[in-house]
Short mmCIF file of C-alpha atoms in Angstrom, two decimals:
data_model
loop_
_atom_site.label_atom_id
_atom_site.label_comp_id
_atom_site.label_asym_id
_atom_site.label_seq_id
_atom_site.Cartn_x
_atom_site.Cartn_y
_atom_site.Cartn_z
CA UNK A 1 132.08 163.13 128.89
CA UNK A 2 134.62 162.43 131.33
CA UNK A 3 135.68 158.60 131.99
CA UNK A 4 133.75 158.01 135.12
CA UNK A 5 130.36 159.18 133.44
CA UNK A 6 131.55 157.43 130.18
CA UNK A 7 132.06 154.40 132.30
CA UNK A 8 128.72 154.31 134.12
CA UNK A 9 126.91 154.75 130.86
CA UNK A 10 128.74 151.66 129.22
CA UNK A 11 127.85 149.89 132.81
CA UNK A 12 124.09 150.96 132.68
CA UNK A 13 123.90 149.62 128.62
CA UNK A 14 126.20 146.32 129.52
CA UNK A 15 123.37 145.77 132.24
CA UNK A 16 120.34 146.17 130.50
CA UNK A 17 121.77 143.68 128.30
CA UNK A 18 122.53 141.24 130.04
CA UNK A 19 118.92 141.71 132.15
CA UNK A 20 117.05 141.84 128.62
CA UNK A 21 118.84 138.72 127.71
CA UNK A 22 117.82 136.58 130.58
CA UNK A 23 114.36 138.24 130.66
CA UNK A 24 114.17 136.66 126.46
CA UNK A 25 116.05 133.69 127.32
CA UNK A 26 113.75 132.78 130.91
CA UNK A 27 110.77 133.77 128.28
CA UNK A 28 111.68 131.37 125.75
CA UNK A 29 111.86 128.73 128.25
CA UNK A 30 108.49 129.46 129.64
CA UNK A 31 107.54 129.51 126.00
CA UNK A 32 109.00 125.80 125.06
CA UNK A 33 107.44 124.73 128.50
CA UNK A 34 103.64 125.30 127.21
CA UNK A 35 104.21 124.18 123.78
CA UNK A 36 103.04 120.54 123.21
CA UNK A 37 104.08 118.72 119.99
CA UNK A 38 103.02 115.52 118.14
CA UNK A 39 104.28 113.53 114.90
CA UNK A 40 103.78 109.99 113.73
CA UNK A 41 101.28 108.15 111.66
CA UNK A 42 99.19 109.49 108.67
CA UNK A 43 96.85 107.03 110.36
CA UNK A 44 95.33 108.65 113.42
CA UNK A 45 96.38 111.60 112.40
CA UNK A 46 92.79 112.90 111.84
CA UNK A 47 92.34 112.51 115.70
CA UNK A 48 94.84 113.96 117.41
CA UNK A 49 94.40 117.43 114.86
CA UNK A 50 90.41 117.50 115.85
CA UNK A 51 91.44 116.74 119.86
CA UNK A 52 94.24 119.77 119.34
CA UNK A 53 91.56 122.01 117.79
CA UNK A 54 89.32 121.42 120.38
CA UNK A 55 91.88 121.51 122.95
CA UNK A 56 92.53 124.74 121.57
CA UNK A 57 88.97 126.15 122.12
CA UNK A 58 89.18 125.47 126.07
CA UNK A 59 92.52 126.70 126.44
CA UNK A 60 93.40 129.08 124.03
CA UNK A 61 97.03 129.88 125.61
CA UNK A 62 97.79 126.36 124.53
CA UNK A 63 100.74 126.10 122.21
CA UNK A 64 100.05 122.35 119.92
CA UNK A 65 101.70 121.59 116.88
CA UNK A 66 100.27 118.33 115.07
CA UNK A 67 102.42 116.68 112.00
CA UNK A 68 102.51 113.49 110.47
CA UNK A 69 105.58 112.25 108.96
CA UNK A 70 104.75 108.66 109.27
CA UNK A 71 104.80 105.85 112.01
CA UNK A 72 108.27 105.60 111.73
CA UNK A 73 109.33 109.06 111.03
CA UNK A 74 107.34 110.01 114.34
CA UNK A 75 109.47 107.36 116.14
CA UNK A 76 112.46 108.58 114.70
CA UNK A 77 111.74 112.54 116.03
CA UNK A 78 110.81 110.80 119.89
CA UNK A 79 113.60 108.69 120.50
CA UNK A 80 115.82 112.04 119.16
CA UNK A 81 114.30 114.02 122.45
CA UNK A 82 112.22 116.10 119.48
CA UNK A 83 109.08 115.54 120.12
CA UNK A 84 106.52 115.19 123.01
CA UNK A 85 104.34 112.85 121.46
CA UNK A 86 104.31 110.17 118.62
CA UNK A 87 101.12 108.93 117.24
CA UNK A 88 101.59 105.19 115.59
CA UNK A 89 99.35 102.43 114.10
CA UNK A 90 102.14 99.65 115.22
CA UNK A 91 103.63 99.19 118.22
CA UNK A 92 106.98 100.51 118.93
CA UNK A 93 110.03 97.81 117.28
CA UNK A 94 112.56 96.84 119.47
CA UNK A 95 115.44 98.98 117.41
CA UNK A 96 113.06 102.05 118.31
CA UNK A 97 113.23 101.26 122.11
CA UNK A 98 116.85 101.21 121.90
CA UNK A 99 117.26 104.37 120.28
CA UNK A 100 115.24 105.97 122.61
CA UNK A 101 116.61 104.66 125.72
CA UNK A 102 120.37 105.19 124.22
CA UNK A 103 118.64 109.09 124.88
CA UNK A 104 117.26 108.23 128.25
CA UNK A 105 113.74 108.69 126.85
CA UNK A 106 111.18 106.47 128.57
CA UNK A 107 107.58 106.49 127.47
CA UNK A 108 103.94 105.53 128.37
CA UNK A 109 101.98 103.49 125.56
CA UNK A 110 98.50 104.75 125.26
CA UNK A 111 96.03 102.96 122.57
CA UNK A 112 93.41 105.91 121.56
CA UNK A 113 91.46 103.94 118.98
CA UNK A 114 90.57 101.26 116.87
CA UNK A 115 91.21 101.14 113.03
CA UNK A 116 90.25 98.35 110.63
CA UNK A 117 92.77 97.88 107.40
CA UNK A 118 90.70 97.80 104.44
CA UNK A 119 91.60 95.73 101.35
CA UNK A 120 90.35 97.86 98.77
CA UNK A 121 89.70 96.53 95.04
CA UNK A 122 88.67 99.36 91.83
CA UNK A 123 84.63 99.45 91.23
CA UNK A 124 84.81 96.82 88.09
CA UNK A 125 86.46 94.43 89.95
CA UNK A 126 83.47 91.89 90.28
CA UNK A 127 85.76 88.67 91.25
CA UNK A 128 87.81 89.39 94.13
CA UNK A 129 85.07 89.57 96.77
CA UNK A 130 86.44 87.93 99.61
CA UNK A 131 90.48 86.90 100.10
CA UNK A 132 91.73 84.34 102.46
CA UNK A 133 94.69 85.60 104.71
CA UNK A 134 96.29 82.78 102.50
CA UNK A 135 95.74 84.57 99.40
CA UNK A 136 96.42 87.98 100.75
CA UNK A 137 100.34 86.59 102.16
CA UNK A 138 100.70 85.06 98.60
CA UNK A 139 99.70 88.74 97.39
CA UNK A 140 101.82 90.66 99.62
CA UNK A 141 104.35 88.91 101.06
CA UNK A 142 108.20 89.36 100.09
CA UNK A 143 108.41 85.77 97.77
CA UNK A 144 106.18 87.33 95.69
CA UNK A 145 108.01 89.72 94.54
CA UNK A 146 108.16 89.65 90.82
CA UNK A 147 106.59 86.62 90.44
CA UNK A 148 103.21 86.91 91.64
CA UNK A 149 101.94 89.60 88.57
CA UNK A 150 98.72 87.88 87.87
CA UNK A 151 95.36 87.85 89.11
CA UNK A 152 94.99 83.37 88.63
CA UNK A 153 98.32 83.19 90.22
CA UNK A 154 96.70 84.04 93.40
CA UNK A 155 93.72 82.00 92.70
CA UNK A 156 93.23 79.90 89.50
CA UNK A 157 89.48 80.71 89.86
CA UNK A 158 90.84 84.49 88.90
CA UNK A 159 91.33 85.88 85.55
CA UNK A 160 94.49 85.88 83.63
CA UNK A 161 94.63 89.71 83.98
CA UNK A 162 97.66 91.85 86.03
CA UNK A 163 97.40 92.32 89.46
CA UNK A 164 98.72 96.36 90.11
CA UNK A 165 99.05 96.57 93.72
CA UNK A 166 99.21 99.97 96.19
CA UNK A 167 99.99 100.50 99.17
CA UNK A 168 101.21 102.41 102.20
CA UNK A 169 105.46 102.90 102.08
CA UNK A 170 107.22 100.44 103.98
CA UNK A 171 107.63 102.22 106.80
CA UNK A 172 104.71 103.02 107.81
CA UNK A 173 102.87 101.28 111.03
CA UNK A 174 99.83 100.14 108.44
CA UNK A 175 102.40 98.26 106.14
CA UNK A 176 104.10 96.59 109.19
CA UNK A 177 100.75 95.70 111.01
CA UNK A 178 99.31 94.08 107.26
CA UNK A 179 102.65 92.37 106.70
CA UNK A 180 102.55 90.48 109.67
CA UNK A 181 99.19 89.82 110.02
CA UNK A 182 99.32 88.26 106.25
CA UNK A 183 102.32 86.67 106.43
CA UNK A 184 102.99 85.91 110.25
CA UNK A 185 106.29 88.45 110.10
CA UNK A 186 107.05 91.32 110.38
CA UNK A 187 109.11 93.16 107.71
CA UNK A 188 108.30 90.56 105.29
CA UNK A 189 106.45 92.30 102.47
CA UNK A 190 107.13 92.41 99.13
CA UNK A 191 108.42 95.80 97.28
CA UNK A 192 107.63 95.24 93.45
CA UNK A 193 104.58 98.05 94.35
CA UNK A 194 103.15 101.37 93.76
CA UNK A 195 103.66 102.68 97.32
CA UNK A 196 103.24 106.41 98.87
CA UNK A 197 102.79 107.52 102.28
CA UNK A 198 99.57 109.48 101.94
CA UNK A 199 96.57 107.08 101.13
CA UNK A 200 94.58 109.46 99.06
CA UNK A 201 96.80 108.54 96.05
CA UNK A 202 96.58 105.25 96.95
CA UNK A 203 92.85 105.66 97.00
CA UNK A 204 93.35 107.26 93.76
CA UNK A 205 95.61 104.62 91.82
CA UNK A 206 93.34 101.78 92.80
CA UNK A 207 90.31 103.83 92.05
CA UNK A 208 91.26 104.53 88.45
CA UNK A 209 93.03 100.80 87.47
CA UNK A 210 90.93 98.35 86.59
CA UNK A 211 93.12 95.46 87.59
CA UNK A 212 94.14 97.10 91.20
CA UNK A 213 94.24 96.22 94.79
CA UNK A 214 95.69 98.01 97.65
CA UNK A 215 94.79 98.62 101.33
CA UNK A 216 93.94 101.79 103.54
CA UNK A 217 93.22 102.88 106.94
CA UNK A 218 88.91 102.22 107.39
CA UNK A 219 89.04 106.05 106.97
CA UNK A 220 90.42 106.73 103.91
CA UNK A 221 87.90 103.96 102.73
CA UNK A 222 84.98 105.45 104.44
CA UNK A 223 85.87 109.10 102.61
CA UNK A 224 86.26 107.02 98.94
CA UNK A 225 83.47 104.59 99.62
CA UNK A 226 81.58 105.50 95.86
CA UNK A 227 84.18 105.04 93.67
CA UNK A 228 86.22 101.74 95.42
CA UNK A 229 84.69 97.88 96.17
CA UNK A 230 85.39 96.78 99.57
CA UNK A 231 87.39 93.30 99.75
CA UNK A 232 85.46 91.38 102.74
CA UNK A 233 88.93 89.06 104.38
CA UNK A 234 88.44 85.85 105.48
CA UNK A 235 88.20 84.90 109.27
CA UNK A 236 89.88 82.31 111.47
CA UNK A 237 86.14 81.02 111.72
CA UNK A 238 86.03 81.06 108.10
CA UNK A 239 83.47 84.37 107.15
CA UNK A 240 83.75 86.29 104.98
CA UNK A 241 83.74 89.76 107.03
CA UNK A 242 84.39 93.23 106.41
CA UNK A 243 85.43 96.60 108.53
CA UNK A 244 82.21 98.26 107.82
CA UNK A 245 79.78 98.28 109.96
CA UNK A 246 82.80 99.50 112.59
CA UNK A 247 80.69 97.34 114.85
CA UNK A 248 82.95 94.27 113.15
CA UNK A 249 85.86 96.37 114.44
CA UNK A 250 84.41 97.28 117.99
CA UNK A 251 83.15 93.17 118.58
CA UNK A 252 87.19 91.78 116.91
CA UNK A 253 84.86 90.21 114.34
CA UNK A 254 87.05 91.92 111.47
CA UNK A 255 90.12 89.79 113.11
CA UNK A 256 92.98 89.62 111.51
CA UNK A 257 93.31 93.40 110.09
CA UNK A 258 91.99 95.38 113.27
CA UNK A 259 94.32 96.98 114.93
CA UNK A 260 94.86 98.99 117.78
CA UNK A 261 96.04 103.25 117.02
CA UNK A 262 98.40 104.85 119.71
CA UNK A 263 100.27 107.95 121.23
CA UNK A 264 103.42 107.42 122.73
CA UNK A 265 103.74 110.04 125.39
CA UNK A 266 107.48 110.73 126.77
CA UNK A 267 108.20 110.72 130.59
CA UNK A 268 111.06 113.40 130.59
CA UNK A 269 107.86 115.88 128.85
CA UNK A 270 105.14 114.93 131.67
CA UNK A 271 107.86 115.25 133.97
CA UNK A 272 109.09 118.78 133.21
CA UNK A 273 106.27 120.31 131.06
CA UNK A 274 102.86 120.41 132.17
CA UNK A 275 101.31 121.58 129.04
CA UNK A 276 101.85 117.78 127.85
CA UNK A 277 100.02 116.03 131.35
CA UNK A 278 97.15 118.74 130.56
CA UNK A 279 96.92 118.14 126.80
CA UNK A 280 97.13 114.05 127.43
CA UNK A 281 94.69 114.10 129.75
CA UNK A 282 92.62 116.23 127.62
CA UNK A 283 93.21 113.89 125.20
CA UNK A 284 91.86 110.41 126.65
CA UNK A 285 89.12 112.33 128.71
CA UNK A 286 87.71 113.39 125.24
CA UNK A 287 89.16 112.24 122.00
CA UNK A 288 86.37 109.53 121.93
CA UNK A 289 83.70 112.32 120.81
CA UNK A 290 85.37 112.65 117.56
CA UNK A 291 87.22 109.49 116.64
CA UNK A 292 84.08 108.32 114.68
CA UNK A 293 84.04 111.67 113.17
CA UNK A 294 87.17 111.39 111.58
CA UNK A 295 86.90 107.89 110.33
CA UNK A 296 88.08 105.54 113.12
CA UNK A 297 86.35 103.53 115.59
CA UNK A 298 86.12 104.14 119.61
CA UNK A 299 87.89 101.84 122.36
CA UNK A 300 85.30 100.03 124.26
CA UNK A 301 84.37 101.77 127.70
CA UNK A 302 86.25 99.40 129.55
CA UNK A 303 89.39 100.22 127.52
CA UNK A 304 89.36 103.72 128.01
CA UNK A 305 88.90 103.12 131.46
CA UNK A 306 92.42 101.28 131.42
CA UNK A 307 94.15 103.72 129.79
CA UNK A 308 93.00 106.22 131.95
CA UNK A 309 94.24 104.18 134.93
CA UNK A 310 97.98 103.42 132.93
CA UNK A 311 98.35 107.56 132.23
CA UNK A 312 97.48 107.85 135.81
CA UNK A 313 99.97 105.54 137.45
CA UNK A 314 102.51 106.88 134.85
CA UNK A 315 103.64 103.62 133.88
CA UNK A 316 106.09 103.06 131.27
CA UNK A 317 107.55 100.75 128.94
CA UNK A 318 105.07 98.35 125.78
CA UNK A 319 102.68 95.91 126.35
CA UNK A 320 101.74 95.49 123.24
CA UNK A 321 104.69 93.69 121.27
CA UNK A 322 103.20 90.99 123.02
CA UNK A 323 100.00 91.10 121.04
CA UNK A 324 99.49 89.00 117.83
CA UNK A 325 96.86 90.74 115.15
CA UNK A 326 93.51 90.35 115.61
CA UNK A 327 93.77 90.14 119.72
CA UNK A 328 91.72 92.08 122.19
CA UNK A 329 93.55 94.84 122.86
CA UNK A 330 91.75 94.86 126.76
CA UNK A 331 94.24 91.79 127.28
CA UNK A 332 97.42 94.17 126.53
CA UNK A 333 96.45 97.73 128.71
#
């Protein structure tokens, strides 16, 4: 082969190269620009994996990953530039908002459903059948840790039997929102517990201890309902109410421990991928058919009409740190 032929070959390969190259690389980019992903709370998770599955029947092209590594974990991913999406039960802390904006990451706060926090007690318990948010702080909040081990400690009406407590890992958006709706702040619970991030084991510890109390998402009650007793929590108006029917969750009559479930939704993804302004829209155009299905309770009409309004106008930023437990959350979109 003489060097001119030699020459043209090693041309032609270097070419083909280079033009596969940019045909993989301008594919991959196309790829990463339909792919839609989501991480957050174990609470809420339910719904956004039924709206992706659905999603996923009307637009089968569509790329959506769903995990749930926690309120905080979820967080953690967004402000990083990670993820598209975070799913929470709290609001966003103000540590989380300056992580993300140290990335230039702005975000639109969308609530997508209601959840009720349910203080759950094992079937035998036949005493503990409706807590003041007085007795639930003494319970739960950090100067009771290691001291507050007895069942007549909390109320001397009680028996002198140990109190075995579970509940969510501290930090998850359902142990922040019960800590400072027991206690009146944040961060402020105690640690002296049995604590996991996936409520089926709490379900399960307080479910086979005798002397147990602990607290779920409404769903995770709603699944267990036959083999837990459901602590009713007193209200500000002094009743005695529970989250079930959701209809106490719907009306704020289950007020403190209601609480509103979001999706954080990053600008810099609507702006540049449209997979993510498709999906969201999807999302708050439909996700209402199946929150009940999954355990959670439906935004009134007039809230989803709000949200749909705030997605549309694109704007940014939290409303909610605002919001004490137990308030509308109409007051906050």
């Amino acid at each position: 082969m003489s060097f001119r032929s030699g020459f043209k070959a090693s041309f032609f390969l270097l070419f083909l190269t280079i033009v596969a190259s940019s045909i993989t690389s301008c594919s991959g980019s196309e790829e990463k620009k339909s792919q839609v992903s989501i991480d957050g709370a174990a609470v809420g998770f339910p719904i956004s994996l039924a709206v992706a599955e659905e999603y996923g029947k009307v637009k089968p092209e569509a790329k959506v990953s769903v995990a749930s590594s926690g309120t905080g974990g979820g967080f953690s991913k967004f402000c990083n530039g990670d993820i598209d999406i975070a799913g929470a039960s709290r609001t966003i802390r103000d540590e989380e908002i300056k992580k993300c904006k140290s990335k230039n990451i702005e975000f639109v706060e969308l609530p997508v459903a209601l959840d009720g926090i349910a203080v759950i007690a094992n079937r035998q318990n036949n005493f503990a059948k409706c807590l003041t948010i007085k007795e639930l702080g003494k319970i739960w909040g950090g100067k009771s840790d290691g001291k507050i081990l007895k069942w007549n400690q909390v109320n001397p009406k009680f028996p002198n039997e140990n109190l075995k407590l579970y509940a969510p890992s501290s930090d998850t958006g359902t142990f922040d929102y019960m800590t400072q709706a027991v206690t009146g702040k944040a961060k402020n619970g105690r640690t002296d517990y049995t604590a996991t991030q996936n409520q089926n084991l709490l379900v399960q510890g307080v479910s086979g201890d005798a002397t147990a109390l602990g607290y779920v998402g409404i769903s995770y009650y709603i699944q267990n309902q036959e083999k837990l007793n459901l602590v009713a929590v007193e209200s500000p108006t002094g009743k005695c109410e529970k989250p079930v029917p959701v209809d106490n969750v719907i009306k704020n009559i289950y007020t403190p421990l209601s609480r509103p479930l979001f999706i954080y939704v990053s600008k810099k993804s609507l702006d540049t991928k449209p997979a993510v302004k498709e999906f969201v829209d999807f999302y708050l155009e439909n996700s209402w058919k199946w929150v009940d299905s999954v355990g959670y309770v439906a935004l009134p009409d007039e809230a989803y009409i709000k949200v749909k309004q705030k997605f549309a106008t694109g704007e940014t930023g939290t409303k909610f740190k605002k919001a004490k437990p137990g308030e509308p959350i109409t007051n906050f979109i």
